[in-house]
mmCIF file with all atom_site columns, C-alpha atoms in Angstrom:
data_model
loop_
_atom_site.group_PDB
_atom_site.id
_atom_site.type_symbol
_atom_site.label_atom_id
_atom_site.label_alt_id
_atom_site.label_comp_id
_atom_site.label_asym_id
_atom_site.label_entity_id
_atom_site.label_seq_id
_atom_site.pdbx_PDB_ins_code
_atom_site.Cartn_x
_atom_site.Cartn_y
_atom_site.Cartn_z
_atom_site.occupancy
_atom_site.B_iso_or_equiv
_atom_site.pdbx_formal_charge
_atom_site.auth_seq_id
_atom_site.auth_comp_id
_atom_site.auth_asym_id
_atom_site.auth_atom_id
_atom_site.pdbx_PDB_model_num
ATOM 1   C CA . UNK A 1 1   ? 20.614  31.712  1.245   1.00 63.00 ? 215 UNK A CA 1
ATOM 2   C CA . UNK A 1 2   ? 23.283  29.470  1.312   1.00 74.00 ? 216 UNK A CA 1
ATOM 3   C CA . UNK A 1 3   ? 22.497  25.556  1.131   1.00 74.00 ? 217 UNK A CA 1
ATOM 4   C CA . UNK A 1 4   ? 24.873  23.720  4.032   1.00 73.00 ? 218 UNK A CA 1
ATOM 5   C CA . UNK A 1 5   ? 24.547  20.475  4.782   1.00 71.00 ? 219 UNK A CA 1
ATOM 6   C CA . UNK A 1 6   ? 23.863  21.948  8.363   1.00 66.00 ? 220 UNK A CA 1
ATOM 7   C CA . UNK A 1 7   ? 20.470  23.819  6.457   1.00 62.00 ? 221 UNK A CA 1
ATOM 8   C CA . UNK A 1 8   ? 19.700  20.262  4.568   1.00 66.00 ? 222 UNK A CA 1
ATOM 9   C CA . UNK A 1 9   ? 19.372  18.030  8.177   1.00 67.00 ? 223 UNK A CA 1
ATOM 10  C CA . UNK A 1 10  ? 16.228  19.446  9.647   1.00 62.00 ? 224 UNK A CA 1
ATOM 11  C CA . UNK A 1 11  ? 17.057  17.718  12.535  1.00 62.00 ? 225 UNK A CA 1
ATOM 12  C CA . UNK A 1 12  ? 13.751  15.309  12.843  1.00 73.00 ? 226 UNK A CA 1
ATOM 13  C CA . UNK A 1 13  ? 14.020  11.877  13.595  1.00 83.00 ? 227 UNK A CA 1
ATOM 14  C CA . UNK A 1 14  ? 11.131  10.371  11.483  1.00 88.00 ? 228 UNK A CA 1
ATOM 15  C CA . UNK A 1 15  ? 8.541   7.655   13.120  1.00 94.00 ? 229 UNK A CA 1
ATOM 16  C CA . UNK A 1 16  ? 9.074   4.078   11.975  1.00 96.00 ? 230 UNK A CA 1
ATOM 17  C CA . UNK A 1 17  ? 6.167   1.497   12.320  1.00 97.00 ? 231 UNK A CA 1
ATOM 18  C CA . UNK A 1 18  ? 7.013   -2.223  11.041  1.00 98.00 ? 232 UNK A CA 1
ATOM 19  C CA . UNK A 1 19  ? 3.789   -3.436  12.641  1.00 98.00 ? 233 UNK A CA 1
ATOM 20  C CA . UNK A 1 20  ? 0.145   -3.165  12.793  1.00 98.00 ? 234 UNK A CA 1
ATOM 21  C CA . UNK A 1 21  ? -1.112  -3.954  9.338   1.00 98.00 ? 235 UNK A CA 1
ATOM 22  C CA . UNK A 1 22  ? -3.684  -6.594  9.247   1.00 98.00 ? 236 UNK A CA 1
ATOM 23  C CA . UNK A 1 23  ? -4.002  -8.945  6.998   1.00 98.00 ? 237 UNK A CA 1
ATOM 24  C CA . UNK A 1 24  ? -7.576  -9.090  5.138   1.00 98.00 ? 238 UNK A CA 1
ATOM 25  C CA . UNK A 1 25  ? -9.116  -12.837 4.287   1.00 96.00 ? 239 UNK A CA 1
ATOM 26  C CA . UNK A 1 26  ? -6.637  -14.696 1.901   1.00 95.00 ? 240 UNK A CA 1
ATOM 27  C CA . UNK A 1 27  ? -4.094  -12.538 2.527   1.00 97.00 ? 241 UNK A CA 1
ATOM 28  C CA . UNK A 1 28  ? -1.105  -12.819 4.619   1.00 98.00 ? 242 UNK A CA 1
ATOM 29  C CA . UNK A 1 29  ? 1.173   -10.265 5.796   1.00 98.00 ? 243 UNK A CA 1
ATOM 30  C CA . UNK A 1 30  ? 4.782   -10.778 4.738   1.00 98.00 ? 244 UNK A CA 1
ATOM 31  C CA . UNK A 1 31  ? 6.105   -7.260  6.089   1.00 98.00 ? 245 UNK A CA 1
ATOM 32  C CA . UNK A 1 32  ? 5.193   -3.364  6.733   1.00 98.00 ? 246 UNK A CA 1
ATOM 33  C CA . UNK A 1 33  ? 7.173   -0.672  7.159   1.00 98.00 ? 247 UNK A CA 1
ATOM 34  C CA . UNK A 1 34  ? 5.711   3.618   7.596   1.00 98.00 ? 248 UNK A CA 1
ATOM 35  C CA . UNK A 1 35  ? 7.717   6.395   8.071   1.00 97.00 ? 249 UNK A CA 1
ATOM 36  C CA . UNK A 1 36  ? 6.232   9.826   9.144   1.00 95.00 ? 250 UNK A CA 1
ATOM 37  C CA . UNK A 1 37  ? 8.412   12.810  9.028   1.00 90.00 ? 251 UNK A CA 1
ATOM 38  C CA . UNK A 1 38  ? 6.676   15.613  10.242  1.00 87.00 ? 252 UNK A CA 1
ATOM 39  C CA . UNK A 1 39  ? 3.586   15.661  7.575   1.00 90.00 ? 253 UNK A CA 1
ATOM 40  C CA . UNK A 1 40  ? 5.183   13.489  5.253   1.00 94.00 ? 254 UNK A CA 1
ATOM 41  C CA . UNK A 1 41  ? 4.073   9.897   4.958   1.00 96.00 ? 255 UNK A CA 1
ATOM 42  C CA . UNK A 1 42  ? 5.010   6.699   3.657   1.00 97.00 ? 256 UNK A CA 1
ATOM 43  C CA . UNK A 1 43  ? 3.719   3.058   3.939   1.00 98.00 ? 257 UNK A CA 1
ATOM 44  C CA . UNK A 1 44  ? 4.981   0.200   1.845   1.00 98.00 ? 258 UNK A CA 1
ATOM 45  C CA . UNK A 1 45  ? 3.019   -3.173  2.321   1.00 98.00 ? 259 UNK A CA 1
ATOM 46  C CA . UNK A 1 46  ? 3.961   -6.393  1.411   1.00 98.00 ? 260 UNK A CA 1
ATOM 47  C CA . UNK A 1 47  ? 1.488   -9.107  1.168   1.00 98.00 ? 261 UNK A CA 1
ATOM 48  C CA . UNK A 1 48  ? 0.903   -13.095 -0.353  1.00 98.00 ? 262 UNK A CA 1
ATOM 49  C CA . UNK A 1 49  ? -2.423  -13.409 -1.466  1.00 95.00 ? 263 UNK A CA 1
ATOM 50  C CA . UNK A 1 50  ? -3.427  -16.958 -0.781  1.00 95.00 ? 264 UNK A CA 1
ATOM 51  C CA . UNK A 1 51  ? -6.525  -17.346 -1.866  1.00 91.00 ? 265 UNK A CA 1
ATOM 52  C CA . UNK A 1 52  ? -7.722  -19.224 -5.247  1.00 86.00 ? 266 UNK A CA 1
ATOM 53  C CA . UNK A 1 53  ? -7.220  -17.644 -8.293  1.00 83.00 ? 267 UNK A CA 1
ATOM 54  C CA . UNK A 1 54  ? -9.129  -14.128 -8.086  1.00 77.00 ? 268 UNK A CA 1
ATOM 55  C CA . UNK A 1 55  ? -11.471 -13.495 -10.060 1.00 66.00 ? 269 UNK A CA 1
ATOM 56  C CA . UNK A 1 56  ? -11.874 -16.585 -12.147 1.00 47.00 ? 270 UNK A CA 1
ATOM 57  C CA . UNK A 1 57  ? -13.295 -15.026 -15.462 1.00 44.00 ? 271 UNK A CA 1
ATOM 58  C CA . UNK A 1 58  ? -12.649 -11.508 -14.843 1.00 47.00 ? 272 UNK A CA 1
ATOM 59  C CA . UNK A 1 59  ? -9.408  -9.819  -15.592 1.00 46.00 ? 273 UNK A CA 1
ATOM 60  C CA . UNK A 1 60  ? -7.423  -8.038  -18.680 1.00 49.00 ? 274 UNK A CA 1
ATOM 61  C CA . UNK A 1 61  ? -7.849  -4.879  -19.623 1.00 50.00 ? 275 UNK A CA 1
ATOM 62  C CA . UNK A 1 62  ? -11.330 -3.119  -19.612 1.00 51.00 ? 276 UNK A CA 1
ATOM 63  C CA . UNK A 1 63  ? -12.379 -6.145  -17.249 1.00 57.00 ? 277 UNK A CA 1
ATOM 64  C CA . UNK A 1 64  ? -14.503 -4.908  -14.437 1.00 62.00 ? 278 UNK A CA 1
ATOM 65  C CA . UNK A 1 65  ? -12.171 -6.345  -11.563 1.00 69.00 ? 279 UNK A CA 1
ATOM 66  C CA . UNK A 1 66  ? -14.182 -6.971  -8.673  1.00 77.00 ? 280 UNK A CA 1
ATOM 67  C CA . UNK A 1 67  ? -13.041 -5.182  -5.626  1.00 86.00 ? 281 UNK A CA 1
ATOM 68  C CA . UNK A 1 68  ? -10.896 -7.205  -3.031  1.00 90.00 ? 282 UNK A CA 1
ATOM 69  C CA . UNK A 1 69  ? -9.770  -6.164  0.463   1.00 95.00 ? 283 UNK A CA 1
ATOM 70  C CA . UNK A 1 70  ? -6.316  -6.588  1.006   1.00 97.00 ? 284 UNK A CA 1
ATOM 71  C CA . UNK A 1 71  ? -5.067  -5.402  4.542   1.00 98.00 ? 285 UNK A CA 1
ATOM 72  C CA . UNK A 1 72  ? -5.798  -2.385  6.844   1.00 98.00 ? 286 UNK A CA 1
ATOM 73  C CA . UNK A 1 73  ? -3.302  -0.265  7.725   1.00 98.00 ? 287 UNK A CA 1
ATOM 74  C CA . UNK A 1 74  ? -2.816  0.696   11.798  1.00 98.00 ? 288 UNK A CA 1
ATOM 75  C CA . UNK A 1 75  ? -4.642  3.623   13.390  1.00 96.00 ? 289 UNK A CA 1
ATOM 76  C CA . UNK A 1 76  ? -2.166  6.890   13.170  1.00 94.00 ? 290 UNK A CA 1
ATOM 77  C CA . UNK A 1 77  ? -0.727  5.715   9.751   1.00 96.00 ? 291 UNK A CA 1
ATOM 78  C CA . UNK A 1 78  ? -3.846  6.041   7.535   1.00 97.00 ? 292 UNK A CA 1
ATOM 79  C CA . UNK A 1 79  ? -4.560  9.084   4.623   1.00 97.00 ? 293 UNK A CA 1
ATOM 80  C CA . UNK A 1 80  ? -7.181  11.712  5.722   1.00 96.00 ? 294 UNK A CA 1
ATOM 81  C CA . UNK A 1 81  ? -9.020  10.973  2.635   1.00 96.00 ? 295 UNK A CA 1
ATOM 82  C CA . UNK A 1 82  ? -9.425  7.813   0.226   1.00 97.00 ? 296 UNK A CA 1
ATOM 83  C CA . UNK A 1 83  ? -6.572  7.676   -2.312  1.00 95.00 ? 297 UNK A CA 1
ATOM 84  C CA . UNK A 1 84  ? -5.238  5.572   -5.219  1.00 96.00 ? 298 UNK A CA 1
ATOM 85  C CA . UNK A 1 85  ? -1.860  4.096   -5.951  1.00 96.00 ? 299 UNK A CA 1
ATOM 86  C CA . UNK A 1 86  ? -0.997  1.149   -7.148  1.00 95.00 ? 300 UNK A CA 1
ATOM 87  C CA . UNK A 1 87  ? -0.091  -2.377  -6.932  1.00 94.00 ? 301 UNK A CA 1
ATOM 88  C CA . UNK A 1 88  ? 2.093   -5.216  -8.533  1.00 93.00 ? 302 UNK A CA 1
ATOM 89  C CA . UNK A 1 89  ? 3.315   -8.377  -8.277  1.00 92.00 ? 303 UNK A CA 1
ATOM 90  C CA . UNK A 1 90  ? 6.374   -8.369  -10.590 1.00 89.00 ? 304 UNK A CA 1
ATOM 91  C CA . UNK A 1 91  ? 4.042   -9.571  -12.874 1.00 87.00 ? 305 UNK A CA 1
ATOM 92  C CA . UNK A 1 92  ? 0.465   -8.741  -12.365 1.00 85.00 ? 306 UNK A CA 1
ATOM 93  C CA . UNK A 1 93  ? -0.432  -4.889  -11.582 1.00 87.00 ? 307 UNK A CA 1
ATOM 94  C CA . UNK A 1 94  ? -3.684  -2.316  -10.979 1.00 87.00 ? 308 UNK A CA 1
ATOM 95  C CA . UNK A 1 95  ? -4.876  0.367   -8.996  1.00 90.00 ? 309 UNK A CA 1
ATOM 96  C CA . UNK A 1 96  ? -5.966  0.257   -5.107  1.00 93.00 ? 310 UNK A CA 1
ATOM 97  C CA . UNK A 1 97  ? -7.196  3.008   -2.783  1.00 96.00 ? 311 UNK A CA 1
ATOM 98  C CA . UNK A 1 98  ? -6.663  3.347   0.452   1.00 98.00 ? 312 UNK A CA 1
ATOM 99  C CA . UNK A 1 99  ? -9.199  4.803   2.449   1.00 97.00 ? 313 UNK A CA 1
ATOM 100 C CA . UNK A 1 100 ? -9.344  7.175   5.594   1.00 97.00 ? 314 UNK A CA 1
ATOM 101 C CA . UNK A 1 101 ? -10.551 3.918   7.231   1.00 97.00 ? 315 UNK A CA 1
ATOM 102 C CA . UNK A 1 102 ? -6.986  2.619   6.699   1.00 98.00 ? 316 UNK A CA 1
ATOM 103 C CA . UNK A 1 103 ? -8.578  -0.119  4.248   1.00 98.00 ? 317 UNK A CA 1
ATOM 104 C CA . UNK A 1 104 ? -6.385  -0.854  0.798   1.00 98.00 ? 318 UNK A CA 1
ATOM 105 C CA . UNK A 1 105 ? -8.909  -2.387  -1.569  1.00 95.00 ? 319 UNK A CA 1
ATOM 106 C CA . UNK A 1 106 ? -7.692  -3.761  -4.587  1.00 92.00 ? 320 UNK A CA 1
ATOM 107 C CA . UNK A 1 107 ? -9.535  -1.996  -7.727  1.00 88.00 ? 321 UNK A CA 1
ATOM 108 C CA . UNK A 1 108 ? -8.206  -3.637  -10.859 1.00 83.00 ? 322 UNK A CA 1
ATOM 109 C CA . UNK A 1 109 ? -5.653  -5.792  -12.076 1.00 82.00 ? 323 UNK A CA 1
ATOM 110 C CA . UNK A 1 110 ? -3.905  -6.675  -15.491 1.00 79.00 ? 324 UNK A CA 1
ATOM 111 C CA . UNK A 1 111 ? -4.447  -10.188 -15.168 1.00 80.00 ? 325 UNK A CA 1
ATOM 112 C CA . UNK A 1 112 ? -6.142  -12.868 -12.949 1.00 81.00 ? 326 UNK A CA 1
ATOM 113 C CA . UNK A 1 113 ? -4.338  -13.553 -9.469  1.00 84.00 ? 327 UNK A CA 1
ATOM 114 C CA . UNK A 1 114 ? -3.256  -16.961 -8.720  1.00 88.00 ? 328 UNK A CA 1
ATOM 115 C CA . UNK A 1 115 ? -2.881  -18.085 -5.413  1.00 91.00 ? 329 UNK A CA 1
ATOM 116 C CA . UNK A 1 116 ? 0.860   -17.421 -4.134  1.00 94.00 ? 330 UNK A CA 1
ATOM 117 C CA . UNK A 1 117 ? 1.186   -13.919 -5.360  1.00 93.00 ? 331 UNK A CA 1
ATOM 118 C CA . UNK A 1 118 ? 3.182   -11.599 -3.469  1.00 96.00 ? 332 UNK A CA 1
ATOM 119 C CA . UNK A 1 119 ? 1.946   -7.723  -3.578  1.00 96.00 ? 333 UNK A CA 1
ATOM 120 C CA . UNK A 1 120 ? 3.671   -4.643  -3.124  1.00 98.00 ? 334 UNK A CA 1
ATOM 121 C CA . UNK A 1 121 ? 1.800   -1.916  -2.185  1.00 98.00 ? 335 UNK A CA 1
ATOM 122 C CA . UNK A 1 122 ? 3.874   1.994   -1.671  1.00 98.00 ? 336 UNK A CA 1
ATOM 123 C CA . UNK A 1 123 ? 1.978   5.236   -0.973  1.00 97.00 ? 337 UNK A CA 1
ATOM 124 C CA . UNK A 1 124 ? 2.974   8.375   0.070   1.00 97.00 ? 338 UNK A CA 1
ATOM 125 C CA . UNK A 1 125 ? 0.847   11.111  1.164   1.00 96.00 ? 339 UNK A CA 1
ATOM 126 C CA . UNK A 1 126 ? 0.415   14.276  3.659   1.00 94.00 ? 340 UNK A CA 1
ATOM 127 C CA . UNK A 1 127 ? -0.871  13.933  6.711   1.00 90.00 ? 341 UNK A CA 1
ATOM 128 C CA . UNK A 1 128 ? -3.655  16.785  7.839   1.00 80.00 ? 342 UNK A CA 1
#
């Protein structure tokens, strides 16, 4: 088979969301963007957490990180199972799942977050 550029376009106009994510308690939702091309999806969150420094006394490596809900991602653009990716801030990073529920929970993190941090959350996943 011959690759054309013809063979590479499969033709599909992927579905964009830029709405629908909501915001858990101290958080606010700066923007949100999915795309779904056929089963291929993508959602990239961006949220300020604006709530006091999280956790005080927890934190670093090894640190048992308390769980925080961040946001909940719209009905039709959630993972068929719970999944992990990550997170960061530029400076502050750790590992969130988001479940079936549509629910991103924030697992663990470098460091302690201060009020005013902005979070980047990207997953990618298959849809069933």
């Amino acid at each position: 088979m011959i690759i054309t550029e013809e063979r590479m376009n499969d033709g599909v106009t992927p579905d964009i969301v830029t709405t629908g994510l909501v915001a858990a308690t101290d958080f606010t939702v700066v923007d949100f963007y999915g795309s779904r091309s056929g089963r291929s999806v993508m959602v990239h969150c961006y949220l300020t957490y604006t709530g006091a420094s999280y956790p005080a006394g927890y934190g670093g490596i090894g640190s048992n990180w308390p769980d925080l809900l961040a946001a909940t991602l719209p009905v039709g653009w959630r993972p068929p199972t719970t999944m992990n990716t990550g997170w960061g801030d530029g400076i502050n990073d750790g590992e969130c799942t988001i479940g079936s529920s549509g629910q991103i929970t924030l697992r663990s993190a470098f460091n302690n977050m201060p009020t005013g941090r902005n979070i980047r959350i990207t997953a990618t996943w298959n849809a069933a």
